[in-house]
Amino acid sequence: MSTAANPGRKHAHAYVVLFVDDEPHSCKWFARLFSDEFNIVTAGSVGEAEVRLRQESARIAVLVTDMRMPDRDGLALLKIAQAEHRHVVRLMASAYAEKEMAVAAINLGRVQGILEKPFDEPEVRRSLRDALQTYQQHEYERNLLESRASAVRETLSFLAHELNTPLATITGYLSLLKERHVVPGPDSPAGMALITERKPGTTLNMVSAAERATLYAQSLVSAFVQTARVSYRHPTPSHLQASATLTTLLLHYPFQGSERAWITTDLSSDFVLPDHRDLIYLVLCTLIRNAMFALHDNPPTRSPVLHIALLNPSTTLNRDGFEICMSDNGPGIDPGVLARLTREPVTTRGDQGGTGMGLIFCRRVMESMRGSIHVQSKLSRGTSVTLRFPPNN
């Protein structure tokens, strides 16, 4: 098994071209001729090439194999590469331009091109460049697909956690209604269901709360479905404004009691959100939920407040990006917890089902959009969370 000439030379491409031919002088000639531009390694048989492919699969981008070889021919190697190393771009080299052989190589080995011997140097260079370009494009698509699949998996895990609270609320209220149902007596009006109440309006309040929790759960599922859809295609930008997203969220979020009255907004400095606005919706849900939990711990003498503001660099000095800022007057976060909050799964609500993964998810979403999340807090003074988006979305 031989390697390329000038192994220390830097090439435009870091990827490896594997050339397979049973004639040693052909391997040496190929490596000497093309190693000025490409990283060439060679093998003298199908068996040697198989070893190379198994050991260095991550490095090998292009396979060029001769067709006529003893023992097993190049078509056998092409079929192996097609089955076990699908990411490798395949080229066939042959001095025999039989139509049947070329058709078999294309159909069974999925070759990108056929190089006829004797080689025409400019033509081979063009073919190798094209093959490397194909490999890089496929590599980009594979990485993109994996990153999108990873985002979907992570979002699905986050969604399962987020749905626990509204679904538990719905289940709890339905159980109470079932317990308070009274079997109608013989004198009861037909078609009437009887529900006992400890005080007037309790049943209606439970139904309304269950309805809000249902709508919120539906909005979360809808956001996830949209994430899954656009993860496997190029989304068409819809130019959705940040103010519209927040308005929709505040309309559907399942606030309890007087929680909605705690929120004030300043949405005048509006801007267009980047793609994956559905993921941003999930981030905003997390931040509002966290703020509501915190504000419930306020002392009776301090009225809870959560202020949500949009900041636009065109209307705000000293800003290098668009921002959504949420500031509350809650009890604040301990400095030791604050330093780890978006990096480690820490939570102060473990007894309420908190896992500490919410802000980690938020950070990952923002970083995937070339943005960031910043949390500032002082004990007894409140907490401020800023989502910063890059300019010129």
Tab-separated table of C-alpha atoms in Angstrom:
chain	number	residue	atom	x	y	z
A	1	MET	CA	0.000	0.000	0.000
A	2	SER	CA	1.557	3.312	-1.012
A	3	THR	CA	0.842	6.930	-0.152
A	4	ALA	CA	0.954	10.174	-2.019
A	5	ALA	CA	4.097	11.890	-3.130
A	6	ASN	CA	5.100	15.015	-1.180
A	7	PRO	CA	3.036	14.020	1.890
A	8	GLY	CA	3.989	17.168	3.758
A	9	ARG	CA	2.629	19.479	1.073
A	10	LYS	CA	-0.493	21.501	1.891
A	11	HIS	CA	-3.409	21.091	-0.450
A	12	ALA	CA	-6.445	23.164	-1.273
A	13	HIS	CA	-8.557	20.256	-0.044
A	14	ALA	CA	-7.949	18.440	3.237
A	15	TYR	CA	-9.926	15.456	1.987
A	16	VAL	CA	-8.313	12.311	0.577
A	17	VAL	CA	-8.585	10.878	-2.917
A	18	LEU	CA	-8.104	7.084	-2.914
A	19	PHE	CA	-6.741	5.734	-6.216
A	20	VAL	CA	-6.907	1.955	-6.748
A	21	ASP	CA	-4.965	0.121	-9.476
A	22	ASP	CA	-3.123	-3.211	-9.517
A	23	GLU	CA	-0.265	-1.714	-11.543
A	24	PRO	CA	2.291	-0.074	-9.168
A	25	HIS	CA	3.642	2.314	-11.784
A	26	SER	CA	0.117	3.557	-12.464
A	27	CYS	CA	-0.377	4.320	-8.761
A	28	LYS	CA	2.961	6.133	-8.570
A	29	TRP	CA	2.233	8.107	-11.730
A	30	PHE	CA	-1.238	9.153	-10.488
A	31	ALA	CA	0.075	10.246	-7.070
A	32	ARG	CA	3.034	12.129	-8.575
A	33	LEU	CA	0.906	13.893	-11.176
A	34	PHE	CA	-1.985	15.049	-8.952
A	35	SER	CA	-0.526	15.346	-5.449
A	36	ASP	CA	0.368	18.969	-6.136
A	37	GLU	CA	-3.347	19.787	-5.764
A	38	PHE	CA	-4.943	16.790	-4.038
A	39	ASN	CA	-4.200	14.503	-1.087
A	40	ILE	CA	-3.655	11.218	-2.905
A	41	VAL	CA	-3.386	7.783	-1.311
A	42	THR	CA	-3.214	4.579	-3.344
A	43	ALA	CA	-4.069	0.907	-3.034
A	44	GLY	CA	-2.987	-1.993	-5.258
A	45	SER	CA	-6.066	-4.197	-4.917
A	46	VAL	CA	-9.697	-4.270	-3.852
A	47	GLY	CA	-8.659	-5.825	-0.539
A	48	GLU	CA	-6.202	-3.021	0.232
A	49	ALA	CA	-8.814	-0.442	-0.729
A	50	GLU	CA	-11.353	-2.067	1.609
A	51	VAL	CA	-8.899	-1.755	4.496
A	52	ARG	CA	-8.265	1.873	3.637
A	53	LEU	CA	-11.956	2.622	3.499
A	54	ARG	CA	-12.635	0.952	6.839
A	55	GLN	CA	-9.703	2.594	8.635
A	56	GLU	CA	-9.906	6.065	7.105
A	57	SER	CA	-13.532	6.375	6.077
A	58	ALA	CA	-13.917	9.821	7.634
A	59	ARG	CA	-11.000	11.211	5.581
A	60	ILE	CA	-11.650	9.634	2.199
A	61	ALA	CA	-13.846	11.793	0.022
A	62	VAL	CA	-13.256	10.385	-3.482
A	63	LEU	CA	-12.619	6.847	-4.733
A	64	VAL	CA	-11.045	6.368	-8.171
A	65	THR	CA	-10.747	2.700	-9.075
A	66	ASP	CA	-9.445	0.886	-12.108
A	67	MET	CA	-11.933	-1.557	-13.591
A	68	ARG	CA	-9.699	-4.431	-14.793
A	69	MET	CA	-7.917	-6.000	-11.814
A	70	PRO	CA	-7.179	-9.639	-10.878
A	71	ASP	CA	-9.142	-11.403	-8.139
A	72	ARG	CA	-11.915	-8.836	-7.782
A	73	ASP	CA	-12.499	-6.021	-10.234
A	74	GLY	CA	-13.284	-2.364	-9.727
A	75	LEU	CA	-17.020	-2.914	-10.044
A	76	ALA	CA	-16.919	-5.107	-6.917
A	77	LEU	CA	-15.166	-2.295	-5.056
A	78	LEU	CA	-17.660	0.272	-6.297
A	79	LYS	CA	-20.520	-1.887	-5.036
A	80	ILE	CA	-18.839	-2.215	-1.630
A	81	ALA	CA	-18.352	1.539	-1.442
A	82	GLN	CA	-21.962	2.118	-2.454
A	83	ALA	CA	-23.206	-0.218	0.280
A	84	GLU	CA	-20.829	0.602	3.142
A	85	HIS	CA	-19.321	4.043	2.405
A	86	ARG	CA	-22.102	5.943	0.712
A	87	HIS	CA	-20.576	9.332	1.510
A	88	VAL	CA	-17.565	8.618	-0.754
A	89	VAL	CA	-17.882	10.008	-4.282
A	90	ARG	CA	-16.968	7.295	-6.793
A	91	LEU	CA	-15.158	7.508	-10.147
A	92	MET	CA	-14.253	4.613	-12.452
A	93	ALA	CA	-11.003	4.469	-14.436
A	94	SER	CA	-10.798	2.070	-17.365
A	95	ALA	CA	-8.909	1.527	-20.577
A	96	TYR	CA	-11.873	-0.373	-21.886
A	97	ALA	CA	-14.723	1.813	-22.959
A	98	GLU	CA	-17.305	-0.959	-23.230
A	99	LYS	CA	-20.817	0.354	-22.954
A	100	GLU	CA	-22.011	-2.528	-20.748
A	101	MET	CA	-19.229	-1.961	-18.210
A	102	ALA	CA	-19.934	1.750	-17.999
A	103	VAL	CA	-23.650	1.139	-17.542
A	104	ALA	CA	-22.965	-1.425	-14.780
A	105	ALA	CA	-20.635	0.979	-12.990
A	106	ILE	CA	-23.212	3.747	-13.102
A	107	ASN	CA	-26.157	1.556	-12.076
A	108	LEU	CA	-24.517	-0.710	-9.469
A	109	GLY	CA	-21.654	1.431	-8.212
A	110	ARG	CA	-23.353	4.811	-8.505
A	111	VAL	CA	-20.276	6.418	-10.029
A	112	GLN	CA	-20.213	10.131	-10.712
A	113	GLY	CA	-18.013	9.780	-13.777
A	114	ILE	CA	-15.820	7.506	-15.896
A	115	LEU	CA	-12.153	8.347	-16.583
A	116	GLU	CA	-10.743	6.716	-19.707
A	117	LYS	CA	-7.156	5.560	-19.895
A	118	PRO	CA	-4.732	6.886	-20.904
A	119	PHE	CA	-5.640	9.787	-18.617
A	120	ASP	CA	-6.025	13.272	-19.960
A	121	GLU	CA	-4.513	15.341	-17.123
A	122	PRO	CA	-6.731	18.458	-17.423
A	123	GLU	CA	-9.837	16.289	-17.691
A	124	VAL	CA	-8.895	14.196	-14.632
A	125	ARG	CA	-8.223	17.374	-12.629
A	126	ARG	CA	-11.634	18.738	-13.529
A	127	SER	CA	-13.260	15.438	-12.561
A	128	LEU	CA	-11.464	15.349	-9.198
A	129	ARG	CA	-12.432	18.944	-8.469
A	130	ASP	CA	-16.040	18.214	-9.360
A	131	ALA	CA	-16.020	15.091	-7.190
A	132	LEU	CA	-14.626	16.998	-4.210
A	133	GLN	CA	-17.194	19.720	-4.714
A	134	THR	CA	-19.919	17.065	-4.734
A	135	TYR	CA	-18.497	15.533	-1.549
A	136	GLN	CA	-18.381	18.906	0.219
A	137	GLN	CA	-21.953	19.683	-0.801
A	138	HIS	CA	-23.141	16.298	0.458
A	139	GLU	CA	-21.135	16.758	3.674
A	140	TYR	CA	-22.778	20.132	4.230
A	141	GLU	CA	-26.207	18.616	3.658
A	142	ARG	CA	-25.454	15.708	6.023
A	143	ASN	CA	-24.288	18.063	8.747
A	144	LEU	CA	-27.264	20.320	8.203
A	145	LEU	CA	-29.648	17.382	8.374
A	146	GLU	CA	-28.027	16.104	11.563
A	147	SER	CA	-28.133	19.514	13.211
A	148	ARG	CA	-31.788	19.873	12.277
A	149	ALA	CA	-32.576	16.378	13.542
A	150	SER	CA	-30.728	17.165	16.766
A	151	ALA	CA	-32.751	20.363	17.163
A	152	VAL	CA	-35.980	18.446	16.645
A	153	ARG	CA	-34.969	15.794	19.202
A	154	GLU	CA	-34.031	18.426	21.734
A	155	THR	CA	-37.201	20.409	21.102
A	156	LEU	CA	-39.302	17.272	21.450
A	157	SER	CA	-37.726	16.540	24.838
A	158	PHE	CA	-38.312	20.118	25.919
A	159	LEU	CA	-41.875	20.016	24.632
A	160	ALA	CA	-42.642	16.853	26.614
A	161	HIS	CA	-41.495	18.633	29.762
A	162	GLU	CA	-43.429	21.820	28.965
A	163	LEU	CA	-46.663	19.932	28.335
A	164	ASN	CA	-46.632	18.328	31.780
A	165	THR	CA	-47.990	21.412	33.557
A	166	PRO	CA	-50.954	22.241	31.281
A	167	LEU	CA	-51.898	18.585	30.892
A	168	ALA	CA	-51.729	18.075	34.672
A	169	THR	CA	-53.959	21.136	35.075
A	170	ILE	CA	-56.512	19.765	32.624
A	171	THR	CA	-56.447	16.317	34.226
A	172	GLY	CA	-56.811	17.788	37.715
A	173	TYR	CA	-59.824	19.894	36.849
A	174	LEU	CA	-61.502	17.047	34.985
A	175	SER	CA	-60.975	14.771	37.989
A	176	LEU	CA	-62.564	17.370	40.278
A	177	LEU	CA	-65.534	17.736	37.964
A	178	LYS	CA	-65.935	13.971	37.901
A	179	GLU	CA	-65.794	13.778	41.693
A	180	ARG	CA	-68.344	16.563	42.107
A	181	HIS	CA	-70.786	15.119	39.630
A	182	VAL	CA	-74.068	14.112	41.243
A	183	VAL	CA	-76.333	11.477	39.750
A	184	PRO	CA	-79.605	13.244	38.878
A	185	GLY	CA	-82.666	12.292	40.917
A	186	PRO	CA	-85.970	11.200	39.420
A	187	ASP	CA	-87.325	14.740	39.631
A	188	SER	CA	-84.280	16.405	38.009
A	189	PRO	CA	-84.826	18.125	34.640
A	190	ALA	CA	-83.918	15.947	31.666
A	191	GLY	CA	-80.613	16.704	29.987
A	192	MET	CA	-79.125	18.492	33.024
A	193	ALA	CA	-75.800	17.527	34.636
A	194	LEU	CA	-75.451	18.307	38.314
A	195	ILE	CA	-72.069	19.472	39.672
A	196	THR	CA	-71.712	20.431	43.321
A	197	GLU	CA	-69.899	23.689	44.099
A	198	ARG	CA	-68.361	24.896	47.347
A	199	LYS	CA	-69.006	28.438	46.181
A	200	PRO	CA	-70.775	29.816	43.106
A	201	GLY	CA	-68.647	30.037	39.952
A	202	THR	CA	-66.102	27.368	40.912
A	203	THR	CA	-67.125	25.009	38.101
A	204	LEU	CA	-67.000	27.751	35.458
A	205	ASN	CA	-63.566	28.848	36.686
A	206	MET	CA	-62.242	25.281	36.455
A	207	VAL	CA	-63.605	24.857	32.926
A	208	SER	CA	-62.100	28.207	31.866
A	209	ALA	CA	-58.707	27.316	33.341
A	210	ALA	CA	-58.767	23.910	31.630
A	211	GLU	CA	-59.643	25.613	28.347
A	212	ARG	CA	-56.694	28.033	28.683
A	213	ALA	CA	-54.354	25.144	29.486
A	214	THR	CA	-55.649	23.263	26.434
A	215	LEU	CA	-55.101	26.232	24.124
A	216	TYR	CA	-51.595	26.690	25.494
A	217	ALA	CA	-50.767	23.003	24.987
A	218	GLN	CA	-52.097	23.247	21.435
A	219	SER	CA	-49.891	26.284	20.751
A	220	LEU	CA	-46.815	24.390	22.010
A	221	VAL	CA	-47.598	21.370	19.849
A	222	SER	CA	-48.236	23.642	16.859
A	223	ALA	CA	-44.865	25.321	17.371
A	224	PHE	CA	-43.116	21.946	17.520
A	225	VAL	CA	-44.860	20.696	14.378
A	226	GLN	CA	-43.720	23.827	12.560
A	227	THR	CA	-40.174	23.230	13.805
A	228	ALA	CA	-40.231	19.663	12.513
A	229	ARG	CA	-41.556	20.770	9.120
A	230	VAL	CA	-39.060	23.526	8.440
A	231	SER	CA	-36.171	21.414	9.727
A	232	TYR	CA	-36.328	19.303	6.565
A	233	ARG	CA	-36.873	22.005	3.999
A	234	HIS	CA	-35.798	25.550	3.391
A	235	PRO	CA	-38.464	27.728	5.009
A	236	THR	CA	-39.897	30.687	3.168
A	237	PRO	CA	-39.436	33.773	5.337
A	238	SER	CA	-42.774	35.214	6.418
A	239	HIS	CA	-41.358	38.405	7.995
A	240	LEU	CA	-43.237	37.944	11.258
A	241	GLN	CA	-42.865	40.835	13.675
A	242	ALA	CA	-41.684	40.316	17.246
A	243	SER	CA	-44.706	42.255	18.512
A	244	ALA	CA	-47.096	39.856	16.749
A	245	THR	CA	-45.388	36.819	18.300
A	246	LEU	CA	-45.573	38.284	21.796
A	247	THR	CA	-49.177	39.370	21.347
A	248	THR	CA	-50.142	35.842	20.238
A	249	LEU	CA	-48.266	34.284	23.144
A	250	LEU	CA	-49.876	36.560	25.737
A	251	LEU	CA	-53.257	35.726	24.234
A	252	HIS	CA	-52.762	31.942	24.463
A	253	TYR	CA	-50.618	31.545	27.576
A	254	PRO	CA	-52.624	29.826	30.380
A	255	PHE	CA	-52.309	32.527	33.027
A	256	GLN	CA	-53.760	31.645	36.411
A	257	GLY	CA	-55.874	34.055	38.403
A	258	SER	CA	-54.617	37.620	38.052
A	259	GLU	CA	-51.257	36.737	36.460
A	260	ARG	CA	-52.025	38.420	33.131
A	261	ALA	CA	-52.542	41.736	34.933
A	262	TRP	CA	-48.936	41.544	36.223
A	263	ILE	CA	-47.557	42.004	32.704
A	264	THR	CA	-46.836	45.341	31.061
A	265	THR	CA	-45.432	45.711	27.562
A	266	ASP	CA	-43.643	48.194	25.328
A	267	LEU	CA	-43.716	46.763	21.798
A	268	SER	CA	-43.206	50.020	19.910
A	269	SER	CA	-39.598	49.321	18.819
A	270	ASP	CA	-40.649	46.407	16.640
A	271	PHE	CA	-38.455	44.235	14.416
A	272	VAL	CA	-38.640	41.145	12.221
A	273	LEU	CA	-37.763	37.869	13.918
A	274	PRO	CA	-35.266	35.469	12.306
A	275	ASP	CA	-36.323	32.093	10.937
A	276	HIS	CA	-37.516	29.379	13.349
A	277	ARG	CA	-39.865	31.824	15.056
A	278	ASP	CA	-41.638	28.761	16.462
A	279	LEU	CA	-38.533	27.971	18.517
A	280	ILE	CA	-38.469	31.559	19.739
A	281	TYR	CA	-42.108	31.070	20.768
A	282	LEU	CA	-41.059	28.124	22.948
A	283	VAL	CA	-38.242	30.206	24.443
A	284	LEU	CA	-40.666	33.008	25.316
A	285	CYS	CA	-43.060	30.486	26.878
A	286	THR	CA	-40.235	29.266	29.105
A	287	LEU	CA	-39.241	32.755	30.215
A	288	ILE	CA	-42.809	33.817	31.009
A	289	ARG	CA	-43.410	30.613	32.964
A	290	ASN	CA	-40.234	31.128	34.983
A	291	ALA	CA	-41.203	34.727	35.730
A	292	MET	CA	-44.689	33.722	36.879
A	293	PHE	CA	-43.243	31.145	39.277
A	294	ALA	CA	-40.836	33.734	40.677
A	295	LEU	CA	-43.444	36.462	41.094
A	296	HIS	CA	-45.665	34.190	43.164
A	297	ASP	CA	-42.914	34.334	45.813
A	298	ASN	CA	-43.172	38.119	46.144
A	299	PRO	CA	-44.031	39.400	49.610
A	300	PRO	CA	-47.623	40.662	50.011
A	301	THR	CA	-46.375	44.241	50.149
A	302	ARG	CA	-44.861	44.134	46.617
A	303	SER	CA	-47.226	43.886	43.658
A	304	PRO	CA	-45.851	41.485	41.007
A	305	VAL	CA	-44.696	43.089	37.746
A	306	LEU	CA	-43.212	41.604	34.564
A	307	HIS	CA	-42.291	44.166	31.919
A	308	ILE	CA	-41.649	42.999	28.345
A	309	ALA	CA	-39.960	45.427	25.962
A	310	LEU	CA	-38.659	45.348	22.398
A	311	LEU	CA	-35.419	47.179	21.667
A	312	ASN	CA	-34.436	48.126	18.126
A	313	PRO	CA	-30.962	49.511	17.294
A	314	SER	CA	-32.565	52.048	14.968
A	315	THR	CA	-34.411	53.611	17.906
A	316	THR	CA	-32.072	52.780	20.803
A	317	LEU	CA	-28.535	54.093	21.183
A	318	ASN	CA	-25.565	51.815	21.866
A	319	ARG	CA	-27.298	48.658	20.639
A	320	ASP	CA	-25.768	46.311	18.084
A	321	GLY	CA	-28.753	44.001	17.664
A	322	PHE	CA	-32.452	43.520	18.246
A	323	GLU	CA	-33.582	42.582	21.743
A	324	ILE	CA	-36.532	41.224	23.668
A	325	CYS	CA	-36.120	42.071	27.336
A	326	MET	CA	-38.206	40.646	30.202
A	327	SER	CA	-37.736	42.278	33.622
A	328	ASP	CA	-39.558	41.275	36.791
A	329	ASN	CA	-39.544	42.542	40.376
A	330	GLY	CA	-39.436	39.064	41.870
A	331	PRO	CA	-37.170	37.750	44.630
A	332	GLY	CA	-34.147	37.455	42.332
A	333	ILE	CA	-31.666	34.601	41.881
A	334	ASP	CA	-28.849	33.562	44.170
A	335	PRO	CA	-25.486	34.586	42.601
A	336	GLY	CA	-24.156	31.021	42.831
A	337	VAL	CA	-27.142	29.713	40.860
A	338	LEU	CA	-27.099	32.657	38.442
A	339	ALA	CA	-23.524	31.949	37.328
A	340	ARG	CA	-24.489	28.425	36.206
A	341	LEU	CA	-28.050	29.025	35.067
A	342	THR	CA	-27.728	28.760	31.273
A	343	ARG	CA	-24.824	26.273	31.313
A	344	GLU	CA	-25.860	23.600	33.791
A	345	PRO	CA	-29.204	21.976	34.700
A	346	VAL	CA	-29.738	23.853	37.974
A	347	THR	CA	-33.201	24.641	39.334
A	348	THR	CA	-34.766	26.133	42.431
A	349	ARG	CA	-38.076	24.411	41.673
A	350	GLY	CA	-37.151	20.738	41.889
A	351	ASP	CA	-40.116	20.097	44.186
A	352	GLN	CA	-42.433	21.453	41.467
A	353	GLY	CA	-41.052	19.319	38.653
A	354	GLY	CA	-38.367	21.748	37.460
A	355	THR	CA	-35.339	20.161	35.777
A	356	GLY	CA	-33.189	23.213	35.086
A	357	MET	CA	-33.113	22.410	31.352
A	358	GLY	CA	-35.368	25.294	30.292
A	359	LEU	CA	-32.731	28.042	30.137
A	360	ILE	CA	-30.191	25.645	28.625
A	361	PHE	CA	-32.678	25.025	25.816
A	362	CYS	CA	-33.180	28.784	25.462
A	363	ARG	CA	-29.438	29.363	25.175
A	364	ARG	CA	-29.025	26.674	22.526
A	365	VAL	CA	-31.897	28.064	20.471
A	366	MET	CA	-30.496	31.598	20.599
A	367	GLU	CA	-26.962	30.487	19.725
A	368	SER	CA	-28.293	28.503	16.750
A	369	MET	CA	-29.601	31.840	15.410
A	370	ARG	CA	-26.280	33.597	16.068
A	371	GLY	CA	-27.938	35.327	18.999
A	372	SER	CA	-27.519	35.128	22.765
A	373	ILE	CA	-29.370	35.159	26.079
A	374	HIS	CA	-28.291	37.256	29.051
A	375	VAL	CA	-29.625	36.921	32.603
A	376	GLN	CA	-29.077	39.585	35.264
A	377	SER	CA	-30.479	39.390	38.769
A	378	LYS	CA	-30.173	40.846	42.263
A	379	LEU	CA	-31.665	39.276	45.344
A	380	SER	CA	-34.868	41.029	46.405
A	381	ARG	CA	-34.579	43.302	43.351
A	382	GLY	CA	-35.764	41.085	40.513
A	383	THR	CA	-34.446	39.428	37.363
A	384	SER	CA	-33.932	40.617	33.798
A	385	VAL	CA	-33.597	38.247	30.826
A	386	THR	CA	-32.555	39.646	27.439
A	387	LEU	CA	-32.784	37.787	24.147
A	388	ARG	CA	-30.376	39.418	21.709
A	389	PHE	CA	-30.743	38.773	17.981
A	390	PRO	CA	-28.102	39.662	15.383
A	391	PRO	CA	-28.720	42.776	13.286
A	392	ASN	CA	-29.998	42.519	9.716
A	393	ASN	CA	-31.991	39.306	10.158
